[in-house]
C-alpha cells in the first residue's frame, strides 16, 4: 500500500521526513565496576549475533525501541513515562520487568521472522542455544537475568537505565531539509484540510442518508459472551491495577470479557472483494503479504495511555482488507492491503472515555470523544491537530456501537 508512506506525515512524493526504526540498541555493556565474567560475555555475544542477523535479514520489530547499553530491554513511550517515578526498589523492579517483557516479545518476533538457515547459524555459533523455539526463549531468559543482575545492582546502573530508557524521535532533520518539508507541508496541509471537510460533511448527513454503492453487510461480534456492566468493568480495572505501578493488567479471562463487551459492529458497504474483511498471511514464494477474505478475523490487542497522570487501559480492534483499489493512474493513495484500528479507551469508572480510529498505515487518525470530554480549540498552525468529526453516542447496557465503513476508501462515515 502506498498510503503509509504518503502520510507519515505525508512526504514520500520526495523524501520522507520520517526515519526508519533503529535496527538494534547499542551493545556496549557497562558493568559499573563488576568484572565481565565469561557468562556475561557470552550473553553479550548472544544479543550481538541476534542483532546482526536481524539487521542483515531486515526483520527488525518496530513495536518498541531498544535501550542503548541494555540489549535485554526495550521501551515504549508509555513505560518511558515511569522513568522518574521509579524511586523505590519495588516500583523500579516492576518497571524493569515490563521492559524485559517488551524485549522478549520483540526479539521472539524477530527470531521467528529470521530465515531458517540464519536461525541455525546463530544457534550453532552460541553454546547452549539449540535451534528449537524453546532454546531461544530459554537463552533470552537466562541472559536477561544475568545482565540485569550485573547492570542494575548499583545506583549508578539504575540511573544509567533511567537516562537511556527513552524513545527517540523518528524524524530526521536532514531528510526533512532534502525533502523540502517547509514547502511540501503546504499542499499536504491543504489535502488534509479537504479530507477533514469531506469527512465532516459525511458525518453531518447521518447514517440513514449516506449513499450506498453496493450491499450493506454487517459483521457482528460472535455471540455467547455475556456483556459486562459498567460496575463489572470498573471492578476488573480496579483489581487489574493492583500492582506497584498501578497499570491495569487484567488476566486472560477478563481480557476476553472486556473485548467482547466493547466490540463494535462493522457495517461495510461491499462492492467488491476488496471491501470484505480477512486475515493477512504471507504466501509462499512471494515478496508481499496478502489478505485471505475466506478467513474472517478481527484482531485484538491491549495498549495504554495516560490521562491526568493515570494509566488507562485501551482495547484495540484491528481489521484488514485486501487492498484500497485505484481509481486512476494518478491515484497515489491506493495499493495492496488496507485496514482500520478502532480503539476504546476505558475510564476507571468502567465506561469508554474516548474512541479513536486510524488506518493501519498510521494515517487518517480520528477521535470520537464521549460527553465526559470537551474538545479544545486547536492552534492555528500547519500542524495536523486532533481531528474530531463527531462525538460518540452514549451506549446503554447490551448495546454496541455500529461503525459505517465506506466502499473502496474504507473510511468511517458514521457511528
mmCIF file of C-alpha atoms in Angstrom, residues 120-355:
data_model
loop_
_atom_site.group_PDB
_atom_site.id
_atom_site.type_symbol
_atom_site.label_atom_id
_atom_site.label_comp_id
_atom_site.label_asym_id
_atom_site.label_seq_id
_atom_site.Cartn_x
_atom_site.Cartn_y
_atom_site.Cartn_z
ATOM 1 C CA UNK A 120 20.504 -22.230 12.553
ATOM 2 C CA UNK A 121 23.726 -20.275 12.068
ATOM 3 C CA UNK A 122 23.024 -18.075 15.092
ATOM 4 C CA UNK A 123 22.168 -21.130 17.198
ATOM 5 C CA UNK A 124 25.262 -23.009 16.078
ATOM 6 C CA UNK A 125 27.557 -20.118 16.974
ATOM 7 C CA UNK A 126 26.361 -19.902 20.574
ATOM 8 C CA UNK A 127 26.988 -22.763 23.010
ATOM 9 C CA UNK A 128 23.851 -23.965 24.759
ATOM 10 C CA UNK A 129 21.413 -22.450 22.252
ATOM 11 C CA UNK A 130 19.549 -25.035 20.199
ATOM 12 C CA UNK A 131 17.628 -24.264 17.051
ATOM 13 C CA UNK A 132 14.371 -25.116 18.800
ATOM 14 C CA UNK A 133 11.959 -22.330 19.740
ATOM 15 C CA UNK A 134 12.238 -23.143 23.438
ATOM 16 C CA UNK A 135 16.012 -22.991 23.140
ATOM 17 C CA UNK A 136 15.853 -19.357 22.038
ATOM 18 C CA UNK A 137 13.397 -18.362 24.763
ATOM 19 C CA UNK A 138 15.442 -20.094 27.438
ATOM 20 C CA UNK A 139 18.578 -18.342 26.208
ATOM 21 C CA UNK A 140 16.859 -14.943 26.324
ATOM 22 C CA UNK A 141 15.515 -15.527 29.830
ATOM 23 C CA UNK A 142 18.873 -16.752 31.099
ATOM 24 C CA UNK A 143 20.850 -13.889 29.573
ATOM 25 C CA UNK A 144 18.389 -11.159 30.510
ATOM 26 C CA UNK A 145 18.534 -12.269 34.137
ATOM 27 C CA UNK A 146 22.347 -12.402 34.146
ATOM 28 C CA UNK A 147 22.818 -8.985 32.588
ATOM 29 C CA UNK A 148 20.090 -7.450 34.715
ATOM 30 C CA UNK A 149 21.769 -8.715 37.871
ATOM 31 C CA UNK A 150 25.118 -7.247 36.841
ATOM 32 C CA UNK A 151 23.980 -3.926 35.402
ATOM 33 C CA UNK A 152 21.278 -2.938 37.854
ATOM 34 C CA UNK A 153 22.993 -3.920 41.080
ATOM 35 C CA UNK A 154 24.206 -0.383 41.787
ATOM 36 C CA UNK A 155 22.588 3.067 41.922
ATOM 37 C CA UNK A 156 24.822 4.133 39.030
ATOM 38 C CA UNK A 157 23.500 1.328 36.862
ATOM 39 C CA UNK A 158 19.896 2.184 37.650
ATOM 40 C CA UNK A 159 20.484 5.857 36.935
ATOM 41 C CA UNK A 160 22.051 4.957 33.586
ATOM 42 C CA UNK A 161 18.964 2.928 32.651
ATOM 43 C CA UNK A 162 16.593 5.709 33.654
ATOM 44 C CA UNK A 163 18.508 8.114 31.433
ATOM 45 C CA UNK A 164 18.609 5.746 28.459
ATOM 46 C CA UNK A 165 15.062 4.356 28.543
ATOM 47 C CA UNK A 166 13.582 6.876 26.130
ATOM 48 C CA UNK A 167 12.003 6.531 22.712
ATOM 49 C CA UNK A 168 13.951 8.614 20.177
ATOM 50 C CA UNK A 169 12.163 10.768 17.656
ATOM 51 C CA UNK A 170 11.542 9.155 14.286
ATOM 52 C CA UNK A 171 12.036 12.465 12.476
ATOM 53 C CA UNK A 172 15.375 13.300 10.861
ATOM 54 C CA UNK A 173 16.142 16.929 10.180
ATOM 55 C CA UNK A 174 18.426 16.150 7.244
ATOM 56 C CA UNK A 175 15.756 14.199 5.408
ATOM 57 C CA UNK A 176 13.187 16.907 6.097
ATOM 58 C CA UNK A 177 15.536 19.504 4.582
ATOM 59 C CA UNK A 178 16.285 17.389 1.497
ATOM 60 C CA UNK A 179 12.577 16.657 1.151
ATOM 61 C CA UNK A 180 11.739 20.376 1.209
ATOM 62 C CA UNK A 181 9.416 19.821 4.155
ATOM 63 C CA UNK A 182 8.699 23.516 4.661
ATOM 64 C CA UNK A 183 7.459 23.737 1.068
ATOM 65 C CA UNK A 184 5.675 20.401 0.661
ATOM 66 C CA UNK A 185 3.939 20.794 4.042
ATOM 67 C CA UNK A 186 1.656 23.406 2.462
ATOM 68 C CA UNK A 187 -0.050 21.177 -0.152
ATOM 69 C CA UNK A 188 -0.121 18.298 2.329
ATOM 70 C CA UNK A 189 -1.874 20.516 4.889
ATOM 71 C CA UNK A 190 -4.359 21.615 2.224
ATOM 72 C CA UNK A 191 -5.054 17.987 1.305
ATOM 73 C CA UNK A 192 -5.662 17.118 4.941
ATOM 74 C CA UNK A 193 -7.980 20.122 5.284
ATOM 75 C CA UNK A 194 -10.009 18.947 2.278
ATOM 76 C CA UNK A 195 -10.308 15.446 3.716
ATOM 77 C CA UNK A 196 -11.468 16.898 7.052
ATOM 78 C CA UNK A 197 -14.164 18.912 5.280
ATOM 79 C CA UNK A 198 -15.416 15.901 3.289
ATOM 80 C CA UNK A 199 -15.464 13.739 6.405
ATOM 81 C CA UNK A 200 -17.367 16.338 8.450
ATOM 82 C CA UNK A 201 -19.954 16.585 5.688
ATOM 83 C CA UNK A 202 -20.449 12.806 5.736
ATOM 84 C CA UNK A 203 -20.976 12.729 9.495
ATOM 85 C CA UNK A 204 -23.417 15.640 9.328
ATOM 86 C CA UNK A 205 -25.511 13.724 6.791
ATOM 87 C CA UNK A 206 -26.264 10.955 9.257
ATOM 88 C CA UNK A 207 -26.119 7.225 8.719
ATOM 89 C CA UNK A 208 -29.513 6.876 7.047
ATOM 90 C CA UNK A 209 -28.722 9.488 4.382
ATOM 91 C CA UNK A 210 -25.387 8.018 3.315
ATOM 92 C CA UNK A 211 -25.184 6.814 -0.261
ATOM 93 C CA UNK A 212 -24.773 3.045 -0.635
ATOM 94 C CA UNK A 213 -22.704 1.828 -3.591
ATOM 95 C CA UNK A 214 -23.027 -1.915 -3.022
ATOM 96 C CA UNK A 215 -24.532 -4.280 -0.493
ATOM 97 C CA UNK A 216 -24.580 -3.184 3.146
ATOM 98 C CA UNK A 217 -23.031 -6.020 5.160
ATOM 99 C CA UNK A 218 -22.811 -6.113 8.948
ATOM 100 C CA UNK A 219 -20.031 -8.039 10.669
ATOM 101 C CA UNK A 220 -21.251 -8.703 14.188
ATOM 102 C CA UNK A 221 -19.103 -9.860 17.128
ATOM 103 C CA UNK A 222 -19.556 -13.554 17.924
ATOM 104 C CA UNK A 223 -22.265 -14.280 20.471
ATOM 105 C CA UNK A 224 -22.095 -16.399 23.570
ATOM 106 C CA UNK A 225 -20.240 -13.966 25.829
ATOM 107 C CA UNK A 226 -22.373 -12.065 28.338
ATOM 108 C CA UNK A 227 -21.680 -8.338 28.177
ATOM 109 C CA UNK A 228 -20.239 -6.734 31.288
ATOM 110 C CA UNK A 229 -21.975 -3.953 33.178
ATOM 111 C CA UNK A 230 -20.260 -0.667 33.952
ATOM 112 C CA UNK A 231 -19.749 -1.765 37.565
ATOM 113 C CA UNK A 232 -18.218 -5.084 36.476
ATOM 114 C CA UNK A 233 -15.790 -3.332 34.127
ATOM 115 C CA UNK A 234 -14.780 -0.920 36.898
ATOM 116 C CA UNK A 235 -14.183 -3.849 39.247
ATOM 117 C CA UNK A 236 -11.965 -5.602 36.683
ATOM 118 C CA UNK A 237 -9.923 -2.441 36.164
ATOM 119 C CA UNK A 238 -9.562 -1.876 39.901
ATOM 120 C CA UNK A 239 -8.334 -5.433 40.539
ATOM 121 C CA UNK A 240 -6.098 -5.390 37.456
ATOM 122 C CA UNK A 241 -4.386 -2.204 38.651
ATOM 123 C CA UNK A 242 -3.344 -3.706 41.979
ATOM 124 C CA UNK A 243 0.392 -3.638 41.238
ATOM 125 C CA UNK A 244 3.292 -1.313 42.160
ATOM 126 C CA UNK A 245 2.826 0.867 39.065
ATOM 127 C CA UNK A 246 -0.976 0.885 39.128
ATOM 128 C CA UNK A 247 -1.151 -0.243 35.485
ATOM 129 C CA UNK A 248 -4.382 -2.157 34.772
ATOM 130 C CA UNK A 249 -3.271 -5.608 33.585
ATOM 131 C CA UNK A 250 -6.322 -7.893 33.541
ATOM 132 C CA UNK A 251 -5.976 -11.656 33.335
ATOM 133 C CA UNK A 252 -6.765 -13.511 30.119
ATOM 134 C CA UNK A 253 -10.319 -14.363 31.119
ATOM 135 C CA UNK A 254 -11.116 -10.723 31.918
ATOM 136 C CA UNK A 255 -9.381 -9.527 28.754
ATOM 137 C CA UNK A 256 -11.669 -11.751 26.715
ATOM 138 C CA UNK A 257 -14.751 -10.421 28.520
ATOM 139 C CA UNK A 258 -13.689 -6.796 28.031
ATOM 140 C CA UNK A 259 -13.098 -7.239 24.309
ATOM 141 C CA UNK A 260 -16.450 -8.979 23.909
ATOM 142 C CA UNK A 261 -18.262 -6.195 25.763
ATOM 143 C CA UNK A 262 -16.938 -3.248 23.730
ATOM 144 C CA UNK A 263 -16.571 -4.869 20.296
ATOM 145 C CA UNK A 264 -18.232 -2.750 17.593
ATOM 146 C CA UNK A 265 -20.402 -3.860 14.696
ATOM 147 C CA UNK A 266 -18.585 -3.272 11.397
ATOM 148 C CA UNK A 267 -21.153 -2.153 8.802
ATOM 149 C CA UNK A 268 -19.492 -2.275 5.383
ATOM 150 C CA UNK A 269 -20.651 -1.049 2.012
ATOM 151 C CA UNK A 270 -19.417 -4.046 -0.003
ATOM 152 C CA UNK A 271 -18.931 -3.516 -3.746
ATOM 153 C CA UNK A 272 -16.006 -5.861 -4.431
ATOM 154 C CA UNK A 273 -13.957 -8.391 -2.502
ATOM 155 C CA UNK A 274 -11.629 -5.527 -1.559
ATOM 156 C CA UNK A 275 -14.377 -4.395 0.845
ATOM 157 C CA UNK A 276 -14.515 -7.712 2.712
ATOM 158 C CA UNK A 277 -12.683 -8.431 5.948
ATOM 159 C CA UNK A 278 -9.986 -11.071 6.050
ATOM 160 C CA UNK A 279 -6.814 -12.352 7.661
ATOM 161 C CA UNK A 280 -3.324 -11.329 6.489
ATOM 162 C CA UNK A 281 -0.913 -14.084 5.527
ATOM 163 C CA UNK A 282 2.319 -14.405 3.599
ATOM 164 C CA UNK A 283 2.009 -16.763 0.607
ATOM 165 C CA UNK A 284 4.981 -18.931 -0.180
ATOM 166 C CA UNK A 285 7.404 -17.658 -2.824
ATOM 167 C CA UNK A 286 6.019 -14.101 -2.839
ATOM 168 C CA UNK A 287 7.560 -10.821 -1.741
ATOM 169 C CA UNK A 288 4.490 -9.332 -0.055
ATOM 170 C CA UNK A 289 1.653 -10.363 2.263
ATOM 171 C CA UNK A 290 -1.962 -10.744 1.168
ATOM 172 C CA UNK A 291 -5.367 -10.932 2.867
ATOM 173 C CA UNK A 292 -7.475 -14.098 2.826
ATOM 174 C CA UNK A 293 -11.128 -13.000 2.761
ATOM 175 C CA UNK A 294 -12.221 -16.583 3.388
ATOM 176 C CA UNK A 295 -10.912 -16.246 6.951
ATOM 177 C CA UNK A 296 -12.902 -13.586 8.749
ATOM 178 C CA UNK A 297 -10.838 -12.147 11.583
ATOM 179 C CA UNK A 298 -10.952 -9.158 13.903
ATOM 180 C CA UNK A 299 -7.613 -8.912 15.685
ATOM 181 C CA UNK A 300 -7.348 -7.579 19.228
ATOM 182 C CA UNK A 301 -4.602 -6.230 21.445
ATOM 183 C CA UNK A 302 -4.242 -4.084 24.558
ATOM 184 C CA UNK A 303 -2.483 -0.741 24.838
ATOM 185 C CA UNK A 304 -2.235 2.027 27.419
ATOM 186 C CA UNK A 305 -2.367 5.786 27.670
ATOM 187 C CA UNK A 306 -2.033 8.386 30.400
ATOM 188 C CA UNK A 307 -4.835 10.782 31.263
ATOM 189 C CA UNK A 308 -4.414 13.296 34.071
ATOM 190 C CA UNK A 309 -1.441 11.272 35.252
ATOM 191 C CA UNK A 310 -3.349 7.985 35.495
ATOM 192 C CA UNK A 311 -2.754 4.916 33.294
ATOM 193 C CA UNK A 312 -5.823 3.900 31.302
ATOM 194 C CA UNK A 313 -6.456 0.609 29.513
ATOM 195 C CA UNK A 314 -7.196 0.656 25.785
ATOM 196 C CA UNK A 315 -8.897 -2.045 23.709
ATOM 197 C CA UNK A 316 -7.774 -2.219 20.064
ATOM 198 C CA UNK A 317 -9.827 -3.931 17.345
ATOM 199 C CA UNK A 318 -7.993 -4.340 14.021
ATOM 200 C CA UNK A 319 -9.459 -5.344 10.665
ATOM 201 C CA UNK A 320 -7.778 -5.907 7.285
ATOM 202 C CA UNK A 321 -8.850 -5.542 3.655
ATOM 203 C CA UNK A 322 -7.118 -6.933 0.556
ATOM 204 C CA UNK A 323 -6.483 -3.508 -0.930
ATOM 205 C CA UNK A 324 -7.633 0.015 -1.494
ATOM 206 C CA UNK A 325 -8.494 -0.102 -5.216
ATOM 207 C CA UNK A 326 -7.073 2.527 -7.555
ATOM 208 C CA UNK A 327 -9.408 4.956 -9.281
ATOM 209 C CA UNK A 328 -6.860 6.117 -11.870
ATOM 210 C CA UNK A 329 -3.158 6.008 -12.702
ATOM 211 C CA UNK A 330 -2.802 9.213 -10.679
ATOM 212 C CA UNK A 331 -4.311 7.728 -7.506
ATOM 213 C CA UNK A 332 -1.367 7.808 -5.069
ATOM 214 C CA UNK A 333 -3.474 6.586 -2.120
ATOM 215 C CA UNK A 334 -4.326 3.159 -3.494
ATOM 216 C CA UNK A 335 -2.429 -0.084 -3.117
ATOM 217 C CA UNK A 336 -2.333 -3.545 -1.642
ATOM 218 C CA UNK A 337 -3.637 -4.113 1.882
ATOM 219 C CA UNK A 338 -5.705 -1.664 3.891
ATOM 220 C CA UNK A 339 -7.184 -1.773 7.356
ATOM 221 C CA UNK A 340 -8.557 0.034 10.380
ATOM 222 C CA UNK A 341 -7.605 0.110 14.062
ATOM 223 C CA UNK A 342 -10.566 1.013 16.296
ATOM 224 C CA UNK A 343 -9.535 1.838 19.861
ATOM 225 C CA UNK A 344 -11.607 2.152 23.029
ATOM 226 C CA UNK A 345 -10.052 3.993 25.981
ATOM 227 C CA UNK A 346 -11.704 2.950 29.248
ATOM 228 C CA UNK A 347 -12.095 5.220 32.262
ATOM 229 C CA UNK A 348 -11.514 3.853 35.797
ATOM 230 C CA UNK A 349 -15.285 4.086 36.267
ATOM 231 C CA UNK A 350 -15.813 1.291 33.759
ATOM 232 C CA UNK A 351 -17.077 3.114 30.682
ATOM 233 C CA UNK A 352 -15.495 4.437 27.481
ATOM 234 C CA UNK A 353 -13.856 7.834 27.827
ATOM 235 C CA UNK A 354 -12.940 8.318 24.175
ATOM 236 C CA UNK A 355 -12.775 6.310 20.960
#
